[in-house]
Amino acid sequence: MSKVNELFRQDLKVINMGLKSFSQDLKKQNTEVLQVDWRPPAGGNPRMIELLNRLKNKK
Amino acid sequence: MSSKCLIKKNSYYDSVTLMIITKEVEAVAGVENAVVVMGTEHNKELLDNVGLLNEETTAASPNDLIIAVKMKNDNIFEQIVQKVDELLNKKKTEAGEDYCPPTLDSAVKFMPDSNLVIISLPGQYAAAEAKKALLKDKHVLLFSDNVSIEQEKELKELAVERGLLMMGPDCGTACINNVPLAFANAVKSGCIAVVGASGTGTQEIMVQIDKFNGGISQAIGTGGRDLKAEIGGLMMIQAIKALAQDENTKVIVLVSKPPALEVAEKVLKVLKETGKKAVVDFIGGDEQLVLKYGFLPAATLEEAAYKAVQLCSKTYEEVLNSTAPDFTDSIELVDNMAKAEAQKLKPNQKYLRGLYSGGTLCDEALKLFTKEIGEIYSNIPLEPEYKLPENTTGYKNCAIDLGDDEYTVGRPHPMIDSYARQQMILKQAEDQEMAVLLMDIVLGYGSNDDPAGSLFNEIKRAKSEFEARGQYLCVVAGICGTENDPQDYAEQVRKLKEAGVIVMSSNAQAVRFAIKVLKEVAACQR
């Protein structure tokens, strides 16, 4: 069975990154949801992000 | 006039929260301009445009919160900062005390059996997080826009390779296992699946299926560019293949703006292989192509829903020539209502003005109007020659998509925040030649808590301005919502009616009613 069809048979368990209102709406519907307290990586510095990505890709 | 700013280091908040707070700060007496944003380059441009970019705000990082205010007297600045703090704290309290891990990695460790990641982060960060989620074998709904088409292709290819759903970017609506996601309505469960490259198009079809007493098995959003040649329908095909194996799905509805021809053929071929019945609404696209593959085309979103519900219990032949009724109410009743409205209008009132929050609903209005009456201007015109002239709020017959980028810079989408539409209603009311004001009221999760209430005062004011000039304004609204939506459908209808609005239960019906009134007016003038 494909992973999408497996999803259709499961209870939704959601990770939400971004708008908190989406999490609140899911909670209201008794759907399990985990909100990520996301912040821009490397303080949002584009050069630093690129360096970090390069390091990760080298791993 | 003086300006002041405050930078709060390492305090990240999402853009919608900050836009709503900005609006509240702008309402404080003595404030000329307020900008409460994260220190991204894009936001610095916004600050520059209103003369609030200085050395301090330039130095802020995307992780720093900027509160910048232009005000009559700077002694109110402290009070404003206090207000921002209060509002931010209130948001935190509303969000609850649950544990919120800082990264996707830690979230997956905390909830290893999670199966879907919803991402609505700023576009420049969104693709990287979506990729991480796919590599962890999670299905993704990517709500963010400003993701490049190259990134979209890479993400969707990865999703197909791993057998996952990659809904979006710019996917506004989905309903998986009867759970509405992002902007979606609470609909009955049933045997019809919708795969949509259009957010409000998918919402309207789901809502109308519910009204015709059908139900939804799954609604899968693909993002608006999925059927472009560059992406080749990767996600629509992935979704169709999964629905082929889904025993709860008997009928499939596809909705999209007209796709690239080769992509349309590819998608229809895969749809054919499922052996399931289908309605295909390539909005305004080639109906013959759809018929060639043995599927049913639809002239409106409501008709797509109607045919899908019919197909649940009937054969293609039985449904082929059936069309949804033009109105839910009897045609005599509707004709009388239209005549009554037209009679109240003065001879110089002849134009339609549509103010839309849903792009596909606006597009549908343009198509129906063009077919029945003729030329209509818009910021999203059907033909380039009908592009709304710049710096105009209304021009001849026109319908405006207020969710388009030019109206949403620094503001939440009009489905969340009615400010842009409130202002536009008042501006349109100055035009004595307007006869009919047409609107969509989109209910459901994600949308404004009380859209009808938020427009009530402006509609009443517009009507009184016409009255003061010895005229009348006909206001028509189509509701995209169900009785199970969180806003209380009946209460929304009641508020609209109290404001003097003619309420229709679909966008197509609202447009048809507006057309009827305008035709009556034209007939009276002959």
Short mmCIF file of C-alpha atoms in Angstrom, two decimals, chain A residues 3-5 7-8 10-20 22 24-27 29 31-41 43-44 49, chain B residues 10 12 14 16 61-63 95 98-101 107 113-121 125 129 137 139 162-163 177 179-180 218 242 245 445-446:
data_model
loop_
_atom_site.label_atom_id
_atom_site.label_comp_id
_atom_site.label_asym_id
_atom_site.label_seq_id
_atom_site.Cartn_x
_atom_site.Cartn_y
_atom_site.Cartn_z
CA LYS A 3 2.28 5.89 1.86
CA VAL A 4 -0.54 8.21 0.79
CA ASN A 5 -3.07 5.39 1.18
CA LEU A 7 -2.12 8.20 5.53
CA PHE A 8 -5.78 7.90 4.51
CA GLN A 10 -4.40 6.82 9.97
CA ASP A 11 -5.41 9.49 12.46
CA LEU A 12 -3.78 12.76 11.45
CA LYS A 13 -0.84 13.73 13.65
CA VAL A 14 0.37 17.13 12.60
CA ILE A 15 3.53 19.15 13.12
CA ASN A 16 2.78 22.83 12.43
CA MET A 17 5.51 25.30 11.52
CA GLY A 18 4.35 28.89 11.17
CA LEU A 19 0.89 30.36 11.70
CA LYS A 20 -0.25 29.37 15.20
CA PHE A 22 -3.59 26.57 12.13
CA GLN A 24 -5.49 26.23 17.24
CA ASP A 25 -7.98 25.21 14.54
CA LEU A 26 -6.69 21.63 14.62
CA LYS A 27 -6.90 21.50 18.43
CA GLN A 29 -11.18 19.62 16.05
CA THR A 31 -6.63 16.58 16.01
CA GLU A 32 -3.24 15.96 17.56
CA VAL A 33 -0.89 18.82 16.69
CA LEU A 34 2.56 19.94 17.78
CA GLN A 35 3.51 23.58 17.18
CA VAL A 36 7.16 24.28 16.38
CA ASP A 37 8.55 27.43 18.01
CA TRP A 38 10.40 28.19 14.78
CA ARG A 39 12.89 31.02 14.31
CA PRO A 40 14.99 31.93 11.27
CA PRO A 41 18.15 29.78 11.27
CA GLY A 43 19.61 34.60 13.15
CA GLY A 44 18.27 35.02 9.61
CA ILE A 49 22.61 30.05 6.43
CA ASN B 10 15.63 37.54 19.20
CA TYR B 12 10.29 35.92 16.49
CA ASP B 14 4.64 35.08 12.61
CA VAL B 16 -0.20 37.31 10.51
CA SER B 61 17.94 40.93 11.76
CA PRO B 62 15.03 38.71 10.59
CA ASN B 63 15.01 37.38 14.16
CA ALA B 95 -1.73 29.42 22.06
CA ASP B 98 1.97 23.14 25.45
CA TYR B 99 5.58 22.27 24.75
CA CYS B 100 6.73 23.78 21.42
CA PRO B 101 10.00 22.30 20.19
CA ALA B 107 9.43 18.02 16.85
CA ASP B 113 4.44 9.01 14.62
CA SER B 114 3.48 12.40 13.15
CA ASN B 115 2.38 11.98 9.53
CA LEU B 116 1.84 15.51 8.20
CA VAL B 117 3.88 18.71 8.45
CA ILE B 118 2.10 22.01 7.72
CA ILE B 119 4.49 24.82 6.79
CA SER B 120 3.49 28.48 6.62
CA LEU B 121 6.91 30.05 7.21
CA TYR B 125 12.90 29.42 4.55
CA GLU B 129 11.96 22.90 5.91
CA ASP B 137 8.97 10.54 5.34
CA HIS B 139 3.61 14.28 4.05
CA ARG B 162 9.28 8.68 -1.69
CA GLY B 163 5.55 8.15 -2.32
CA ASN B 177 -9.40 12.18 6.56
CA VAL B 179 -9.92 17.13 8.97
CA PRO B 180 -10.06 20.60 7.33
CA GLN B 218 -10.39 13.56 0.71
CA ALA B 242 -3.63 7.25 -4.42
CA GLN B 245 -6.61 2.75 -4.50
CA TYR B 445 -11.41 27.30 9.40
CA GLY B 446 -8.65 29.85 8.79
#
